[in-house]
Coordinates of C-alpha atoms in Angstrom, one line a residue:
M1 CA -10.1 65.5 -81.1
M2 CA -8.7 62.3 -82.4
E3 CA -12.0 60.4 -82.1
S4 CA -13.4 62.5 -85.0
H5 CA -10.1 63.7 -86.5
D6 CA -11.9 67.0 -87.3
L7 CA -9.6 69.8 -88.5
N8 CA -11.9 72.6 -87.4
N9 CA -10.0 75.3 -85.7
D10 CA -12.2 76.1 -82.7
G11 CA -13.6 72.7 -81.9
N12 CA -10.4 70.8 -82.2
N13 CA -8.2 73.3 -80.5
N14 CA -10.6 73.2 -77.6
K15 CA -10.3 69.4 -77.5
L16 CA -6.5 69.6 -78.0
S17 CA -6.2 71.5 -74.8
T18 CA -8.1 68.9 -72.8
S19 CA -8.1 65.4 -74.3
S20 CA -5.1 65.5 -76.6
S21 CA -2.5 66.7 -74.1
G22 CA -2.2 63.1 -73.3
S23 CA 1.2 62.2 -71.9
S24 CA 2.2 65.8 -71.4
A25 CA -0.7 66.2 -69.0
H26 CA 0.3 63.3 -66.8
I27 CA 3.9 64.5 -66.9
S28 CA 2.8 67.8 -65.5
E29 CA 0.7 66.1 -62.9
T30 CA 3.6 64.1 -61.8
K31 CA 5.7 67.2 -61.5
D32 CA 3.1 69.0 -59.4
N33 CA 2.4 66.1 -57.1
T34 CA 6.0 65.1 -56.4
T35 CA 7.5 68.5 -55.5
D36 CA 8.7 67.3 -52.1
N37 CA 10.4 64.3 -53.5
P38 CA 14.1 64.9 -54.2
N39 CA 13.9 62.4 -57.0
S40 CA 10.7 63.9 -58.5
F41 CA 10.1 65.2 -62.0
S42 CA 10.9 68.8 -61.0
S43 CA 14.2 67.8 -59.5
F44 CA 15.5 66.7 -62.8
I45 CA 13.7 68.9 -65.3
E46 CA 13.3 72.5 -64.2
P47 CA 10.8 74.7 -66.1
P48 CA 13.5 77.1 -67.4
S49 CA 15.0 74.1 -69.3
Y50 CA 12.1 74.0 -71.6
A51 CA 10.5 77.4 -71.1
E52 CA 10.8 78.2 -74.8
A53 CA 8.3 75.5 -75.5
I54 CA 5.3 77.8 -75.4
F55 CA 2.4 78.5 -77.7
R56 CA 3.6 80.5 -80.6
S57 CA 2.9 81.1 -84.3
F58 CA 5.7 81.5 -86.8
D59 CA 3.4 83.3 -89.3
H60 CA 3.4 86.5 -87.2
D61 CA 0.1 85.6 -85.5
Q62 CA 1.3 86.1 -81.9
G63 CA -1.8 88.1 -81.0
D64 CA -4.0 85.0 -81.2
Q65 CA -4.0 82.2 -78.7
I66 CA -4.4 78.7 -80.0
N67 CA -7.5 78.1 -78.0
D68 CA -9.1 81.5 -78.6
Q69 CA -12.6 81.0 -79.9
D70 CA -13.0 84.5 -81.2
D71 CA -10.8 84.0 -84.2
A72 CA -13.1 81.7 -86.0
S73 CA -16.4 83.2 -84.9
T74 CA -16.0 86.8 -85.9
S75 CA -15.1 89.3 -88.5
S76 CA -12.2 91.0 -86.7
P77 CA -12.7 94.7 -85.9
V78 CA -10.2 96.7 -88.0
A79 CA -9.7 100.4 -87.7
D80 CA -11.6 102.5 -90.2
S81 CA -13.6 99.5 -91.6
D82 CA -16.9 97.9 -91.0
Y83 CA -16.9 95.0 -88.6
L84 CA -19.4 92.6 -87.1
K85 CA -18.2 90.4 -84.2
I86 CA -20.4 87.6 -82.9
T87 CA -19.6 85.3 -80.0
V88 CA -21.6 82.5 -78.5
T89 CA -21.0 81.8 -74.8
N90 CA -22.6 80.8 -71.4
P91 CA -25.0 77.9 -72.3
Q92 CA -27.8 77.6 -69.8
T93 CA -30.4 74.9 -69.2
E94 CA -33.9 76.3 -69.0
V95 CA -37.4 74.7 -68.5
D96 CA -40.6 75.8 -70.2
A97 CA -43.9 74.0 -69.9
G98 CA -42.1 70.9 -68.6
K99 CA -39.7 70.8 -71.5
T100 CA -35.9 71.3 -71.0
Y101 CA -33.8 73.1 -73.5
V102 CA -30.5 74.9 -73.7
T103 CA -30.1 78.6 -74.5
Y104 CA -26.9 80.4 -75.5
L105 CA -25.8 84.0 -74.9
I106 CA -25.1 85.5 -78.3
S107 CA -23.1 88.8 -78.0
T108 CA -22.6 91.2 -80.9
S109 CA -20.3 94.2 -81.3
T110 CA -20.4 96.1 -84.6
N111 CA -20.2 99.5 -86.3
L112 CA -22.5 98.6 -89.2
Q113 CA -25.1 101.2 -89.9
E114 CA -27.8 98.6 -90.2
F115 CA -27.5 98.0 -86.4
N116 CA -28.8 100.7 -84.1
V117 CA -26.5 99.6 -81.3
T118 CA -22.7 99.0 -81.1
A119 CA -23.0 96.1 -78.6
V120 CA -25.9 93.9 -77.6
S121 CA -26.5 90.4 -76.2
V122 CA -29.5 88.1 -76.5
R123 CA -30.4 84.6 -75.4
R124 CA -31.4 82.1 -78.1
R125 CA -32.1 78.5 -78.3
F126 CA -31.1 76.2 -81.2
S127 CA -34.7 76.0 -82.6
E128 CA -34.5 79.8 -83.2
V129 CA -31.2 79.4 -85.0
V130 CA -33.0 76.9 -87.3
M131 CA -35.7 79.4 -87.9
L132 CA -33.2 82.1 -88.8
S133 CA -31.4 79.7 -91.1
D134 CA -34.6 78.8 -92.9
R135 CA -35.5 82.4 -93.4
L136 CA -32.0 83.3 -94.8
S137 CA -32.2 80.3 -97.2
E138 CA -35.6 81.6 -98.4
S139 CA -34.7 85.3 -98.6
Y140 CA -31.3 84.9 -100.1
R141 CA -31.8 82.4 -102.9
G142 CA -28.8 82.1 -105.2
Y143 CA -26.4 83.3 -102.5
F144 CA -23.9 81.0 -100.9
V145 CA -25.7 81.1 -97.6
P146 CA -23.6 79.4 -94.8
V147 CA -25.1 76.1 -93.7
R148 CA -26.2 75.9 -90.1
P149 CA -25.0 73.1 -87.7
D150 CA -27.0 69.9 -87.8
K151 CA -29.8 69.4 -85.3
G152 CA -28.6 65.9 -84.4
V153 CA -30.9 62.8 -84.2
V154 CA -29.8 62.0 -80.7
E155 CA -30.1 65.5 -79.3
S156 CA -32.8 64.6 -76.7
K157 CA -30.6 61.9 -75.3
V158 CA -27.4 63.9 -75.0
M159 CA -28.5 67.5 -74.6
Q160 CA -27.7 67.5 -70.9
K161 CA -24.1 66.4 -71.5
C162 CA -21.6 69.2 -71.2
E163 CA -19.6 67.8 -74.1
F164 CA -22.5 68.0 -76.5
V165 CA -23.5 71.5 -75.4
E166 CA -19.9 72.8 -75.8
M167 CA -19.6 71.3 -79.2
R168 CA -22.9 72.9 -80.3
R169 CA -21.7 76.2 -78.9
I170 CA -18.5 76.0 -80.9
E171 CA -20.5 75.1 -84.1
L172 CA -22.9 77.9 -83.5
E173 CA -20.1 80.4 -83.0
R174 CA -18.5 79.2 -86.2
Y175 CA -21.8 79.5 -88.1
F176 CA -22.4 83.1 -86.9
G177 CA -18.8 83.9 -87.9
E178 CA -19.6 82.8 -91.4
L179 CA -22.7 84.8 -91.5
A180 CA -20.8 87.8 -90.2
D181 CA -18.2 87.4 -93.0
H182 CA -20.7 87.3 -95.8
P183 CA -20.8 90.8 -97.4
V184 CA -24.6 90.7 -98.0
I185 CA -26.1 88.6 -95.3
R186 CA -24.1 90.4 -92.5
K187 CA -26.3 93.4 -93.3
S188 CA -29.6 91.6 -93.6
E189 CA -32.7 92.6 -91.6
D190 CA -33.2 88.9 -90.6
L191 CA -29.8 88.7 -88.9
R192 CA -30.1 92.1 -87.3
V193 CA -33.5 91.2 -85.7
F194 CA -32.1 87.8 -84.5
L195 CA -29.1 89.5 -82.9
Q196 CA -30.9 92.5 -81.4
V197 CA -34.5 91.8 -80.4
Q198 CA -34.8 90.6 -76.8
G199 CA -37.0 87.7 -75.8
K200 CA -38.9 85.5 -78.2
L201 CA -37.8 85.8 -81.8
P202 CA -40.5 87.8 -83.7
F203 CA -40.6 85.6 -86.8
V204 CA -44.0 84.2 -87.8
T205 CA -45.1 82.2 -90.8
R206 CA -47.7 83.7 -93.2
D207 CA -48.7 82.5 -96.6
N208 CA -45.6 80.4 -97.2
A209 CA -43.3 83.3 -96.3
V210 CA -41.6 84.1 -93.1
V211 CA -41.9 87.7 -92.1
V212 CA -41.0 89.8 -89.1
S213 CA -44.1 90.3 -87.0
G214 CA -45.0 94.0 -86.6
S215 CA -42.5 95.1 -89.2
G216 CA -45.1 96.3 -91.8
D217 CA -42.9 95.2 -94.7
V218 CA -44.6 94.1 -97.8
M219 CA -43.2 91.1 -99.7
N220 CA -41.0 92.2 -102.6
E221 CA -41.7 91.3 -106.2
A222 CA -39.3 88.4 -106.2
K223 CA -41.2 86.8 -103.3
E224 CA -44.5 87.4 -105.0
G225 CA -43.1 85.6 -108.0
R226 CA -41.9 82.7 -105.9
N227 CA -45.3 82.4 -104.2
M228 CA -47.1 82.5 -107.5
V229 CA -44.8 79.8 -108.9
R230 CA -45.3 77.8 -105.7
M231 CA -49.1 78.0 -106.2
F232 CA -48.9 76.6 -109.7
K233 CA -46.5 73.8 -108.6
E234 CA -48.9 72.8 -105.8
L235 CA -51.8 72.8 -108.3
R236 CA -50.0 70.5 -110.7
Q237 CA -49.3 68.1 -107.8
S238 CA -53.0 67.7 -107.2
V239 CA -54.3 67.3 -110.8
T240 CA -53.1 65.7 -113.9
Y241 CA -50.5 67.8 -115.5
G242 CA -51.4 70.1 -118.4
W243 CA -54.0 68.1 -120.3
G244 CA -51.7 65.2 -121.1
A245 CA -48.6 67.3 -121.6
T246 CA -45.3 66.1 -120.2
K247 CA -43.1 67.9 -117.7
P248 CA -40.4 69.8 -119.5
P249 CA -36.8 68.6 -119.0
L250 CA -34.4 70.8 -117.1
V251 CA -32.1 72.4 -119.6
E252 CA -29.3 74.7 -118.5
E253 CA -28.0 76.7 -121.5
D254 CA -25.5 78.9 -119.7
F255 CA -22.3 77.1 -120.8
E256 CA -20.1 79.4 -118.8
F257 CA -22.0 78.5 -115.7
L258 CA -21.8 74.8 -116.5
K259 CA -18.1 75.1 -117.0
K260 CA -17.7 76.8 -113.6
R261 CA -19.9 74.2 -111.9
K262 CA -17.9 71.3 -113.3
K263 CA -14.7 73.0 -112.2
L264 CA -16.0 73.5 -108.7
Q265 CA -17.2 69.9 -108.6
G266 CA -13.7 68.7 -109.3
F267 CA -12.4 71.1 -106.7
E268 CA -14.8 69.6 -104.1
V269 CA -13.6 66.1 -104.8
Q270 CA -9.9 67.1 -104.4
L271 CA -10.8 69.1 -101.3
N272 CA -12.3 66.0 -99.7
N273 CA -9.1 64.0 -100.5
V274 CA -6.8 66.7 -99.1
A275 CA -9.0 67.1 -95.9
L276 CA -8.7 63.3 -95.3
Q277 CA -4.9 63.5 -95.7
A278 CA -4.7 66.5 -93.4
E279 CA -6.7 64.6 -90.7
S280 CA -4.1 61.7 -91.1
L281 CA -1.3 64.2 -90.5
V282 CA -3.0 65.6 -87.4
K283 CA -3.4 62.0 -86.1
A284 CA 0.2 61.2 -86.8
Q285 CA 1.5 64.3 -85.0
Q286 CA -0.8 63.6 -82.1
D287 CA 0.6 60.0 -81.9
I288 CA 4.2 61.4 -81.9
E289 CA 3.3 63.9 -79.2
E290 CA 1.8 61.2 -77.0
T291 CA 4.7 58.8 -77.6
M292 CA 7.3 61.5 -76.8
G293 CA 5.4 62.2 -73.6
D294 CA 5.5 58.6 -72.6
L295 CA 9.2 58.3 -73.5
G296 CA 9.9 61.5 -71.6
M297 CA 8.2 60.1 -68.5
A298 CA 10.2 56.9 -68.8
F299 CA 13.5 58.8 -69.1
V300 CA 12.5 60.9 -66.0
K301 CA 12.0 57.7 -64.0
L302 CA 15.3 56.2 -65.3
T303 CA 17.1 59.5 -64.5
A304 CA 15.8 59.3 -60.9
I305 CA 17.2 55.8 -60.5
E306 CA 20.5 56.6 -62.1
T307 CA 20.9 59.7 -59.8
R308 CA 19.9 57.8 -56.7
E309 CA 22.3 54.9 -57.4
A310 CA 25.2 57.0 -58.7
V311 CA 28.6 56.6 -56.9
F312 CA 31.3 57.2 -59.4
I313 CA 31.9 60.3 -61.5
S314 CA 31.1 58.4 -64.7
Q315 CA 27.7 57.4 -63.2
H316 CA 26.9 61.0 -62.2
R317 CA 27.9 62.1 -65.7
R318 CA 25.6 59.4 -67.2
A319 CA 22.8 60.6 -64.9
A320 CA 23.4 64.2 -66.1
D321 CA 23.2 63.1 -69.7
M322 CA 20.0 61.2 -68.9
K323 CA 18.5 64.3 -67.4
N324 CA 19.4 66.3 -70.6
M325 CA 17.8 63.6 -72.7
A326 CA 14.6 63.6 -70.5
T327 CA 14.4 67.4 -70.8
C328 CA 14.8 67.2 -74.5
V329 CA 12.1 64.5 -75.0
V330 CA 9.6 66.4 -72.8
K331 CA 10.3 69.5 -74.8
Q332 CA 9.8 67.6 -78.1
S333 CA 6.4 66.3 -76.8
R334 CA 5.3 69.8 -76.0
L335 CA 6.6 71.2 -79.3
Y336 CA 4.7 68.6 -81.2
R337 CA 1.6 69.5 -79.3
E338 CA 1.9 73.1 -80.2
L339 CA 2.8 72.3 -83.8
N340 CA -0.3 70.1 -84.0
A341 CA -2.4 73.0 -82.7
Q342 CA -0.9 75.3 -85.4
T343 CA -1.6 72.6 -88.0
I344 CA -5.2 72.3 -87.0
K345 CA -5.5 76.1 -87.1
H346 CA -4.2 76.5 -90.6
L347 CA -5.4 73.3 -92.3
G348 CA -8.8 73.8 -90.7
K349 CA -9.4 76.1 -93.6
L350 CA -10.0 72.9 -95.7
H351 CA -13.0 71.9 -93.5
E352 CA -14.3 75.5 -93.7
Y353 CA -14.4 75.2 -97.5
L354 CA -16.1 71.8 -97.3
G355 CA -18.9 73.8 -95.6
V356 CA -18.7 76.5 -98.3
M357 CA -19.2 73.8 -100.9
L358 CA -22.5 72.8 -99.2
S359 CA -23.6 76.4 -99.6
V360 CA -22.6 76.4 -103.2
N361 CA -24.6 73.3 -103.9
N362 CA -27.6 74.8 -102.2
A363 CA -27.2 77.8 -104.5
Y364 CA -27.1 75.4 -107.5
S365 CA -30.4 74.0 -106.3
D366 CA -31.9 77.5 -106.0
R367 CA -30.9 78.2 -109.6
S368 CA -32.1 74.8 -110.9
N369 CA -35.5 75.2 -109.2
A370 CA -35.9 78.7 -110.6
L371 CA -35.0 77.4 -114.1
L372 CA -37.5 74.5 -113.7
A373 CA -40.2 76.9 -112.7
V374 CA -39.6 79.1 -115.8
Q375 CA -39.5 76.1 -118.1
T376 CA -42.6 74.6 -116.5
L377 CA -44.6 77.8 -116.8
V378 CA -43.5 78.4 -120.4
S379 CA -44.7 74.9 -121.2
E380 CA -48.0 75.7 -119.4
V381 CA -48.5 78.9 -121.3
S382 CA -47.9 77.0 -124.6
T383 CA -50.4 74.3 -123.6
L384 CA -53.1 76.7 -122.5
N385 CA -52.6 78.7 -125.8
S386 CA -52.9 75.5 -127.8
R387 CA -56.1 74.5 -125.9
I388 CA -57.7 77.9 -126.5
E389 CA -56.9 77.7 -130.3
K390 CA -58.4 74.2 -130.5
L391 CA -61.6 75.4 -128.8
K392 CA -61.8 78.4 -131.2
A393 CA -61.4 76.1 -134.2
V394 CA -64.2 73.8 -132.9
A395 CA -66.4 76.8 -132.4
L396 CA -66.0 77.9 -136.0
K397 CA -66.7 74.5 -137.5
V398 CA -69.7 73.5 -135.3
F399 CA -73.0 75.5 -135.5
G400 CA -73.5 77.1 -132.1
G401 CA -70.1 75.9 -130.9
E402 CA -68.9 79.4 -130.2
R403 CA -71.7 79.9 -127.7
L404 CA -71.0 76.5 -126.1
N405 CA -67.2 77.1 -125.8
I406 CA -67.1 80.8 -125.1
Q407 CA -67.2 80.2 -121.3
K408 CA -64.4 77.7 -121.5
I409 CA -62.3 79.9 -123.7
E410 CA -62.7 82.9 -121.3
E411 CA -61.7 80.7 -118.3
L412 CA -58.6 79.4 -120.1
T413 CA -57.7 82.9 -121.3
E414 CA -57.9 84.2 -117.7
T415 CA -55.8 81.2 -116.5
M416 CA -53.2 81.8 -119.3
K417 CA -53.0 85.5 -118.3
V418 CA -52.2 84.6 -114.7
T419 CA -49.8 81.9 -115.8
E420 CA -48.1 84.4 -118.2
D421 CA -47.7 86.8 -115.2
A422 CA -46.2 84.0 -113.1
K423 CA -43.9 83.1 -115.9
N424 CA -42.6 86.6 -116.2
L425 CA -42.0 86.8 -112.5
A426 CA -40.3 83.4 -112.5
L427 CA -38.1 84.5 -115.3
K428 CA -37.2 87.7 -113.5
E429 CA -36.4 85.6 -110.4
Y430 CA -34.2 83.2 -112.4
E431 CA -32.3 86.1 -113.9
R432 CA -31.8 87.6 -110.5
I433 CA -30.5 84.3 -109.1
K434 CA -28.2 83.9 -112.1
E435 CA -26.6 87.3 -111.5
I436 CA -26.3 86.5 -107.8
N437 CA -24.6 83.2 -108.6
K438 CA -22.1 85.1 -110.9
T439 CA -21.3 87.6 -108.2
E440 CA -20.9 84.9 -105.5
F441 CA -18.6 82.8 -107.8
E442 CA -16.3 85.9 -108.2
R443 CA -16.3 86.5 -104.5
I444 CA -15.5 82.9 -103.6
D445 CA -12.7 82.7 -106.3
K446 CA -11.1 85.7 -104.8
E447 CA -11.5 84.7 -101.2
R448 CA -10.3 81.1 -102.0
R449 CA -7.1 82.3 -103.5
E450 CA -6.4 84.6 -100.5
D451 CA -7.4 81.9 -97.9
F452 CA -5.4 79.1 -99.5
V453 CA -2.3 81.2 -99.9
G454 CA -2.6 82.2 -96.2
M455 CA -3.3 78.6 -95.2
L456 CA -0.3 77.2 -97.0
K457 CA 2.0 79.9 -95.9
G458 CA 1.0 79.5 -92.3
F459 CA 1.3 75.7 -92.5
V460 CA 4.7 75.7 -94.1
V461 CA 6.2 78.5 -92.0
N462 CA 5.1 76.8 -88.7
Q463 CA 6.3 73.3 -89.9
V464 CA 9.7 74.8 -90.6
G465 CA 9.8 76.9 -87.5
Y466 CA 8.9 74.0 -85.1
A467 CA 11.2 71.6 -87.0
E468 CA 14.1 74.1 -86.4
M469 CA 13.3 74.3 -82.7
M470 CA 13.1 70.5 -82.4
A471 CA 16.4 70.1 -84.3
S472 CA 18.0 72.8 -82.0
A473 CA 16.9 70.9 -78.9
W474 CA 18.4 67.6 -80.2
E475 CA 21.6 69.4 -81.2
T476 CA 21.9 70.7 -77.6
V477 CA 21.5 67.1 -76.2
E478 CA 24.1 65.9 -78.7
K479 CA 26.7 68.5 -77.5
H480 CA 26.0 67.6 -73.8
T481 CA 26.4 63.9 -74.4
R482 CA 29.4 64.1 -76.8
G483 CA 32.1 63.9 -74.2
Y484 CA 30.5 60.9 -72.5
A485 CA 30.1 59.1 -75.8
Q486 CA 33.8 59.8 -76.6
S487 CA 35.0 58.6 -73.3
C488 CA 33.0 55.3 -73.7
N489 CA 34.7 54.8 -77.1

């Protein structure tokens, strides 16, 4: 965990349980391997003395284990409500035509009416996830579509490594959890097909649009408009633009939107800063946990020596006090470990929203591209109309000019009609994306308030709860050692 300092809930909790246990792990190993030794760890620090140092949450989240992957990957099933739960498990290496790749078991349970089953599992490879992501981005322009995990430039070199595969599994599970949480995308035909259809994913590419093979669906009007706009954009890339006309500047006149965008840009900057500080906090708590573990091990060894060498009553008393100290320090190490896991779980919400901001920026791009298409086509209609008027004027002034230019005028008139249709469709698409943006902004604002209140409450309550437990442990040691300290004075 501490190599990347990532605050993500699933990924880092998983690492916390393996690599970040640090000194606590080697203390446990010492205890297990020295049971027969009368001076071993277990002889001085019995499990009941620190049994209360167990995974817990002070924000009434006892039902969730720290390392449970389901929390971040699903919309939790709630009685009398719609739910969609997606888990990614059991990565397997497969070979096809001499090429090696990894597939993941993607399991779904749901009560959504859009699904014709309540539980289903399919095997998918990462390239199919990329295909799904591309389709969702195209089909849901203007929505804050969750961003899929990166493919990775060194994938071919590290794909066989268990660590890479596990990290990808965690990232995929998180991604599908975000899709399942989106109120619109969770009910999409694209996602349903991906999660239900067995075997090869039935997505094919046709005329710049991804469709479900065999579905018989016809592209809707918005897609027709986008394809028509794309046709004109490609045409302009291959010829000189509009008879010497210049490309129109991108002008956004929705001042309310501009105000919201500026506010969110400021939020993103502050979000990055807070996430960096949260990572520093995780690193500091991790360092304390490891240091406490090392200190506890040192006190265990010292206690063993003191007990072995004790002759006088005062020496036995000192050894007993040393044992209490060792017990307390070990408990502190474990409590810091648990506290750090809770910190990661709650402050991980910051990293989730960094991902949300990527989705927001992609939605901005959809809107800007739609607006640019409208402005470009409006400019083209104006240019074509001007060209037609000039040809008509020449035809009136020059004898026989009308006959000479009539074919050109007809061609330009037909082109202008098609361009006008494309403009209307592009305008309709732009207005649709604007409305989607507005709805998505409202949704994110509401969810952000709820998520951040929950994050801060959980963070503070757990910090206070574990601080009280740590203080209580030190107070117990102080009481046990008070008599010895007074006798020394």
